[in-house]
Amino acid sequence: MATLLHIDSAVFPQGSASREVTSTFVKTWLEEHPEGKVVYRDLAANPLPHLDFAAVSAGAQNTLRAELAGELAAADAVLIGAPMYNFTIPSTLKAWLDQVIIVGHNAGSQDGPVASIPFTVVASRGGSYAPGTPRADFEFVQNYMEKVLGGMFGASVDFIVPELTLAPSKPEMAELVPLAEASRSKAFEDAVRKAKDLAARLAA
């Protein structure tokens, strides 16, 4: 029985692009892998404390950090909803990463215990920060998540990127609505495809 660790961090419980896409991923995962297990953390509804001196000093002996590291170690795949807030990830997601990354226990080596776990990150954003766009150098979600998960865990990271999510509600972005709709459709298609592929791979 494969386990999917699902992390959401969008502050909006409804109408969040990242939550809608991760929900589609999980629904497809369970349809394809009904005996599979999903462990869910909503970091907006139940935020974690920021890392402090006591937690850093205790490392894997800290109760919360040991719990989070245990959830991660027990996962066969990880799904993370990471909307862009002020050009980077939500602080709640950063807090989870700081708590769960324990150098010498599960991080700091390219062949550590988490290296074999595939990560899928839904990196939604209100505008577009794709290469070649005016704000490409403001993109600190994909760049950061790839570096921290790959650099600290040695893990592979796959991205689903719904962009221009603000276009339907911003008159000044009206001409971008068709592109936003295309990006939204592609994100849902990618979520279904990736969930099916992952479920099949882990069930084999």
PDB file of C-alpha atoms in Angstrom:
ATOM      1  CA  MET A   1       0.000   0.000   0.000  1.00  0.00           C
ATOM      2  CA  ALA A   2       1.620   3.246  -1.149  1.00  0.00           C
ATOM      3  CA  THR A   3       1.335   6.436   0.905  1.00  0.00           C
ATOM      4  CA  LEU A   4       0.956   9.954  -0.513  1.00  0.00           C
ATOM      5  CA  LEU A   5       1.903  12.837   1.779  1.00  0.00           C
ATOM      6  CA  HIS A   6      -0.245  15.812   0.736  1.00  0.00           C
ATOM      7  CA  ILE A   7       0.686  19.318   1.914  1.00  0.00           C
ATOM      8  CA  ASP A   8      -1.480  22.397   1.204  1.00  0.00           C
ATOM      9  CA  SER A   9      -0.388  25.908   2.143  1.00  0.00           C
ATOM     10  CA  ALA A  10      -2.754  28.336   0.371  1.00  0.00           C
ATOM     11  CA  VAL A  11      -4.441  30.691   2.833  1.00  0.00           C
ATOM     12  CA  PHE A  12      -7.751  30.539   0.957  1.00  0.00           C
ATOM     13  CA  PRO A  13      -9.818  27.420   1.770  1.00  0.00           C
ATOM     14  CA  GLN A  14     -11.986  28.007  -1.320  1.00  0.00           C
ATOM     15  CA  GLY A  15     -11.073  29.340  -4.754  1.00  0.00           C
ATOM     16  CA  SER A  16      -7.386  28.521  -4.433  1.00  0.00           C
ATOM     17  CA  ALA A  17      -5.813  27.373  -7.696  1.00  0.00           C
ATOM     18  CA  SER A  18      -3.185  25.282  -5.927  1.00  0.00           C
ATOM     19  CA  ARG A  19      -5.794  23.573  -3.724  1.00  0.00           C
ATOM     20  CA  GLU A  20      -8.031  22.816  -6.701  1.00  0.00           C
ATOM     21  CA  VAL A  21      -5.156  21.200  -8.585  1.00  0.00           C
ATOM     22  CA  THR A  22      -3.829  19.220  -5.608  1.00  0.00           C
ATOM     23  CA  SER A  23      -7.400  18.035  -4.941  1.00  0.00           C
ATOM     24  CA  THR A  24      -7.643  16.768  -8.517  1.00  0.00           C
ATOM     25  CA  PHE A  25      -4.289  15.015  -8.135  1.00  0.00           C
ATOM     26  CA  VAL A  26      -5.395  13.280  -4.908  1.00  0.00           C
ATOM     27  CA  LYS A  27      -8.795  12.291  -6.356  1.00  0.00           C
ATOM     28  CA  THR A  28      -7.095  10.706  -9.364  1.00  0.00           C
ATOM     29  CA  TRP A  29      -4.481   9.030  -7.162  1.00  0.00           C
ATOM     30  CA  LEU A  30      -7.187   7.363  -5.057  1.00  0.00           C
ATOM     31  CA  GLU A  31      -9.190   6.317  -8.116  1.00  0.00           C
ATOM     32  CA  GLU A  32      -6.117   4.693  -9.623  1.00  0.00           C
ATOM     33  CA  HIS A  33      -4.765   3.370  -6.347  1.00  0.00           C
ATOM     34  CA  PRO A  34      -7.807   2.786  -4.068  1.00  0.00           C
ATOM     35  CA  GLU A  35      -5.797   0.813  -1.548  1.00  0.00           C
ATOM     36  CA  GLY A  36      -3.361   3.709  -1.241  1.00  0.00           C
ATOM     37  CA  LYS A  37      -3.167   6.006   1.771  1.00  0.00           C
ATOM     38  CA  VAL A  38      -3.168   9.806   1.905  1.00  0.00           C
ATOM     39  CA  VAL A  39      -1.665  11.692   4.850  1.00  0.00           C
ATOM     40  CA  TYR A  40      -2.842  15.310   4.741  1.00  0.00           C
ATOM     41  CA  ARG A  41      -1.510  18.488   6.319  1.00  0.00           C
ATOM     42  CA  ASP A  42      -3.239  21.840   5.795  1.00  0.00           C
ATOM     43  CA  LEU A  43      -0.584  24.322   6.856  1.00  0.00           C
ATOM     44  CA  ALA A  44      -2.968  27.283   6.616  1.00  0.00           C
ATOM     45  CA  ALA A  45      -5.582  25.735   8.895  1.00  0.00           C
ATOM     46  CA  ASN A  46      -2.979  24.243  11.233  1.00  0.00           C
ATOM     47  CA  PRO A  47       0.267  26.208  10.910  1.00  0.00           C
ATOM     48  CA  LEU A  48       3.464  24.866  12.387  1.00  0.00           C
ATOM     49  CA  PRO A  49       5.682  26.905  14.703  1.00  0.00           C
ATOM     50  CA  HIS A  50       8.770  28.523  13.287  1.00  0.00           C
ATOM     51  CA  LEU A  51      12.038  26.790  14.006  1.00  0.00           C
ATOM     52  CA  ASP A  52      13.644  27.940  17.262  1.00  0.00           C
ATOM     53  CA  PHE A  53      16.874  27.296  19.133  1.00  0.00           C
ATOM     54  CA  ALA A  54      15.463  24.415  21.175  1.00  0.00           C
ATOM     55  CA  ALA A  55      14.156  22.604  18.073  1.00  0.00           C
ATOM     56  CA  VAL A  56      17.400  23.127  16.161  1.00  0.00           C
ATOM     57  CA  SER A  57      19.442  21.883  19.100  1.00  0.00           C
ATOM     58  CA  ALA A  58      17.268  18.793  19.585  1.00  0.00           C
ATOM     59  CA  GLY A  59      17.175  17.872  15.915  1.00  0.00           C
ATOM     60  CA  ALA A  60      15.418  14.555  15.376  1.00  0.00           C
ATOM     61  CA  GLN A  61      14.923  14.251  19.144  1.00  0.00           C
ATOM     62  CA  ASN A  62      12.416  17.108  19.043  1.00  0.00           C
ATOM     63  CA  THR A  63       8.895  15.642  19.203  1.00  0.00           C
ATOM     64  CA  LEU A  64       7.374  17.739  16.414  1.00  0.00           C
ATOM     65  CA  ARG A  65      10.369  17.441  14.094  1.00  0.00           C
ATOM     66  CA  ALA A  66      10.476  13.684  14.648  1.00  0.00           C
ATOM     67  CA  GLU A  67       6.756  13.453  13.810  1.00  0.00           C
ATOM     68  CA  LEU A  68       7.133  15.460  10.598  1.00  0.00           C
ATOM     69  CA  ALA A  69      10.283  13.611   9.556  1.00  0.00           C
ATOM     70  CA  GLY A  70       8.504  10.329  10.249  1.00  0.00           C
ATOM     71  CA  GLU A  71       5.575  11.312   8.014  1.00  0.00           C
ATOM     72  CA  LEU A  72       7.993  12.202   5.248  1.00  0.00           C
ATOM     73  CA  ALA A  73      10.030   9.015   5.630  1.00  0.00           C
ATOM     74  CA  ALA A  74       6.869   6.910   5.508  1.00  0.00           C
ATOM     75  CA  ALA A  75       5.667   8.529   2.272  1.00  0.00           C
ATOM     76  CA  ASP A  76       6.140   6.941  -1.132  1.00  0.00           C
ATOM     77  CA  ALA A  77       5.342  10.256  -2.842  1.00  0.00           C
ATOM     78  CA  VAL A  78       4.826  13.855  -1.758  1.00  0.00           C
ATOM     79  CA  LEU A  79       2.398  16.433  -3.189  1.00  0.00           C
ATOM     80  CA  ILE A  80       2.839  20.078  -2.194  1.00  0.00           C
ATOM     81  CA  GLY A  81       0.573  23.026  -2.970  1.00  0.00           C
ATOM     82  CA  ALA A  82       2.882  26.049  -3.142  1.00  0.00           C
ATOM     83  CA  PRO A  83       1.132  29.244  -4.280  1.00  0.00           C
ATOM     84  CA  MET A  84       3.305  32.289  -4.897  1.00  0.00           C
ATOM     85  CA  TYR A  85       2.930  34.986  -2.230  1.00  0.00           C
ATOM     86  CA  ASN A  86       5.103  38.070  -2.667  1.00  0.00           C
ATOM     87  CA  PHE A  87       7.253  36.202  -5.199  1.00  0.00           C
ATOM     88  CA  THR A  88       7.980  33.196  -2.975  1.00  0.00           C
ATOM     89  CA  ILE A  89       6.361  30.373  -0.991  1.00  0.00           C
ATOM     90  CA  PRO A  90       3.958  30.927   1.946  1.00  0.00           C
ATOM     91  CA  SER A  91       5.689  31.301   5.314  1.00  0.00           C
ATOM     92  CA  THR A  92       3.722  28.296   6.580  1.00  0.00           C
ATOM     93  CA  LEU A  93       5.326  26.088   3.948  1.00  0.00           C
ATOM     94  CA  LYS A  94       8.760  27.504   4.801  1.00  0.00           C
ATOM     95  CA  ALA A  95       8.081  26.603   8.445  1.00  0.00           C
ATOM     96  CA  TRP A  96       7.265  22.999   7.437  1.00  0.00           C
ATOM     97  CA  LEU A  97      10.447  22.760   5.402  1.00  0.00           C
ATOM     98  CA  ASP A  98      12.552  24.181   8.239  1.00  0.00           C
ATOM     99  CA  GLN A  99      11.041  21.715  10.707  1.00  0.00           C
ATOM    100  CA  VAL A 100      11.226  18.624   8.485  1.00  0.00           C
ATOM    101  CA  ILE A 101      14.724  19.177   7.058  1.00  0.00           C
ATOM    102  CA  ILE A 102      17.080  17.701   9.661  1.00  0.00           C
ATOM    103  CA  VAL A 103      20.694  17.639   8.487  1.00  0.00           C
ATOM    104  CA  GLY A 104      22.424  14.426   9.513  1.00  0.00           C
ATOM    105  CA  HIS A 105      19.092  12.640   9.899  1.00  0.00           C
ATOM    106  CA  ASN A 106      17.225  12.929   6.589  1.00  0.00           C
ATOM    107  CA  ALA A 107      19.009  15.765   4.772  1.00  0.00           C
ATOM    108  CA  GLY A 108      22.432  16.914   3.667  1.00  0.00           C
ATOM    109  CA  SER A 109      23.209  13.906   1.481  1.00  0.00           C
ATOM    110  CA  GLN A 110      22.323  13.253  -2.139  1.00  0.00           C
ATOM    111  CA  ASP A 111      21.622   9.597  -1.362  1.00  0.00           C
ATOM    112  CA  GLY A 112      19.779  10.062   1.922  1.00  0.00           C
ATOM    113  CA  PRO A 113      16.540   8.365   3.039  1.00  0.00           C
ATOM    114  CA  VAL A 114      14.319  10.850   1.200  1.00  0.00           C
ATOM    115  CA  ALA A 115      16.208  10.854  -2.107  1.00  0.00           C
ATOM    116  CA  SER A 116      14.020   8.131  -3.618  1.00  0.00           C
ATOM    117  CA  ILE A 117      10.725   9.917  -2.838  1.00  0.00           C
ATOM    118  CA  PRO A 118       9.243  11.796  -5.845  1.00  0.00           C
ATOM    119  CA  PHE A 119       7.920  15.277  -5.073  1.00  0.00           C
ATOM    120  CA  THR A 120       5.198  17.017  -7.106  1.00  0.00           C
ATOM    121  CA  VAL A 121       4.834  20.746  -6.445  1.00  0.00           C
ATOM    122  CA  VAL A 122       1.808  22.741  -7.625  1.00  0.00           C
ATOM    123  CA  ALA A 123       3.333  26.206  -8.018  1.00  0.00           C
ATOM    124  CA  SER A 124       0.385  28.489  -8.769  1.00  0.00           C
ATOM    125  CA  ARG A 125       0.781  32.209  -9.339  1.00  0.00           C
ATOM    126  CA  GLY A 126      -1.397  35.211 -10.210  1.00  0.00           C
ATOM    127  CA  GLY A 127       0.799  36.359 -13.078  1.00  0.00           C
ATOM    128  CA  SER A 128       3.412  34.736 -15.276  1.00  0.00           C
ATOM    129  CA  TYR A 129       7.049  34.368 -14.305  1.00  0.00           C
ATOM    130  CA  ALA A 130       8.025  32.011 -17.095  1.00  0.00           C
ATOM    131  CA  PRO A 131      11.384  32.438 -18.866  1.00  0.00           C
ATOM    132  CA  GLY A 132      11.202  35.365 -21.273  1.00  0.00           C
ATOM    133  CA  THR A 133       8.441  37.207 -19.406  1.00  0.00           C
ATOM    134  CA  PRO A 134       9.088  40.644 -17.854  1.00  0.00           C
ATOM    135  CA  ARG A 135       9.099  39.234 -14.313  1.00  0.00           C
ATOM    136  CA  ALA A 136      10.991  36.018 -14.932  1.00  0.00           C
ATOM    137  CA  ASP A 137      13.706  37.020 -12.464  1.00  0.00           C
ATOM    138  CA  PHE A 138      11.082  37.410  -9.696  1.00  0.00           C
ATOM    139  CA  GLU A 139      10.389  33.661  -9.708  1.00  0.00           C
ATOM    140  CA  PHE A 140      11.393  32.312  -6.286  1.00  0.00           C
ATOM    141  CA  VAL A 141       8.965  29.409  -5.927  1.00  0.00           C
ATOM    142  CA  GLN A 142      10.093  26.821  -8.467  1.00  0.00           C
ATOM    143  CA  ASN A 143      13.721  27.886  -8.144  1.00  0.00           C
ATOM    144  CA  TYR A 144      13.641  27.629  -4.362  1.00  0.00           C
ATOM    145  CA  MET A 145      11.637  24.392  -4.107  1.00  0.00           C
ATOM    146  CA  GLU A 146      13.843  22.662  -6.657  1.00  0.00           C
ATOM    147  CA  LYS A 147      17.007  23.760  -4.880  1.00  0.00           C
ATOM    148  CA  VAL A 148      15.863  22.978  -1.339  1.00  0.00           C
ATOM    149  CA  LEU A 149      14.260  19.596  -2.097  1.00  0.00           C
ATOM    150  CA  GLY A 150      16.933  18.536  -4.540  1.00  0.00           C
ATOM    151  CA  GLY A 151      19.832  20.090  -2.668  1.00  0.00           C
ATOM    152  CA  MET A 152      18.894  19.008   0.844  1.00  0.00           C
ATOM    153  CA  PHE A 153      17.172  15.693   0.144  1.00  0.00           C
ATOM    154  CA  GLY A 154      18.614  14.731  -3.242  1.00  0.00           C
ATOM    155  CA  ALA A 155      14.988  14.241  -4.348  1.00  0.00           C
ATOM    156  CA  SER A 156      13.479  14.620  -7.810  1.00  0.00           C
ATOM    157  CA  VAL A 157      10.947  17.446  -8.131  1.00  0.00           C
ATOM    158  CA  ASP A 158       8.198  17.746 -10.734  1.00  0.00           C
ATOM    159  CA  PHE A 159       6.177  20.956 -11.143  1.00  0.00           C
ATOM    160  CA  ILE A 160       2.618  21.774 -12.179  1.00  0.00           C
ATOM    161  CA  VAL A 161       2.292  25.519 -12.802  1.00  0.00           C
ATOM    162  CA  PRO A 162      -1.163  27.144 -13.060  1.00  0.00           C
ATOM    163  CA  GLU A 163      -0.343  30.750 -13.912  1.00  0.00           C
ATOM    164  CA  LEU A 164      -2.204  34.014 -14.569  1.00  0.00           C
ATOM    165  CA  THR A 165      -4.781  32.954 -11.993  1.00  0.00           C
ATOM    166  CA  LEU A 166      -5.687  36.607 -11.277  1.00  0.00           C
ATOM    167  CA  ALA A 167      -6.560  37.380 -14.897  1.00  0.00           C
ATOM    168  CA  PRO A 168     -10.315  36.607 -14.598  1.00  0.00           C
ATOM    169  CA  SER A 169     -10.684  39.034 -11.665  1.00  0.00           C
ATOM    170  CA  LYS A 170      -8.387  41.845 -12.806  1.00  0.00           C
ATOM    171  CA  PRO A 171      -9.730  44.147 -15.567  1.00  0.00           C
ATOM    172  CA  GLU A 172      -6.193  45.172 -16.486  1.00  0.00           C
ATOM    173  CA  MET A 173      -5.419  41.507 -17.222  1.00  0.00           C
ATOM    174  CA  ALA A 174      -8.522  40.874 -19.347  1.00  0.00           C
ATOM    175  CA  GLU A 175      -6.537  40.188 -22.515  1.00  0.00           C
ATOM    176  CA  LEU A 176      -4.696  37.406 -20.683  1.00  0.00           C
ATOM    177  CA  VAL A 177      -7.850  35.468 -19.744  1.00  0.00           C
ATOM    178  CA  PRO A 178      -7.527  32.991 -22.670  1.00  0.00           C
ATOM    179  CA  LEU A 179      -3.949  32.218 -21.620  1.00  0.00           C
ATOM    180  CA  ALA A 180      -5.080  31.848 -18.003  1.00  0.00           C
ATOM    181  CA  GLU A 181      -7.817  29.414 -19.007  1.00  0.00           C
ATOM    182  CA  ALA A 182      -5.368  27.395 -21.097  1.00  0.00           C
ATOM    183  CA  SER A 183      -2.909  27.274 -18.191  1.00  0.00           C
ATOM    184  CA  ARG A 184      -5.676  26.187 -15.798  1.00  0.00           C
ATOM    185  CA  SER A 185      -6.793  23.399 -18.135  1.00  0.00           C
ATOM    186  CA  LYS A 186      -3.236  22.210 -18.609  1.00  0.00           C
ATOM    187  CA  ALA A 187      -2.651  22.182 -14.840  1.00  0.00           C
ATOM    188  CA  PHE A 188      -5.636  19.896 -14.283  1.00  0.00           C
ATOM    189  CA  GLU A 189      -4.557  17.662 -17.170  1.00  0.00           C
ATOM    190  CA  ASP A 190      -1.030  17.503 -15.758  1.00  0.00           C
ATOM    191  CA  ALA A 191      -2.385  16.652 -12.306  1.00  0.00           C
ATOM    192  CA  VAL A 192      -4.443  13.763 -13.666  1.00  0.00           C
ATOM    193  CA  ARG A 193      -1.613  12.461 -15.826  1.00  0.00           C
ATOM    194  CA  LYS A 194       1.056  12.717 -13.137  1.00  0.00           C
ATOM    195  CA  ALA A 195      -1.184  11.130 -10.497  1.00  0.00           C
ATOM    196  CA  LYS A 196      -1.982   8.209 -12.798  1.00  0.00           C
ATOM    197  CA  ASP A 197       1.670   7.721 -13.733  1.00  0.00           C
ATOM    198  CA  LEU A 198       2.797   7.870 -10.121  1.00  0.00           C
ATOM    199  CA  ALA A 199       0.072   5.519  -8.864  1.00  0.00           C
ATOM    200  CA  ALA A 200       0.917   3.011 -11.590  1.00  0.00           C
ATOM    201  CA  ARG A 201       4.633   3.205 -10.858  1.00  0.00           C
ATOM    202  CA  LEU A 202       4.182   2.693  -7.128  1.00  0.00           C
ATOM    203  CA  ALA A 203       1.640  -0.106  -7.575  1.00  0.00           C
ATOM    204  CA  ALA A 204       3.975  -2.042  -9.869  1.00  0.00           C
TER     205      ALA A 204
END
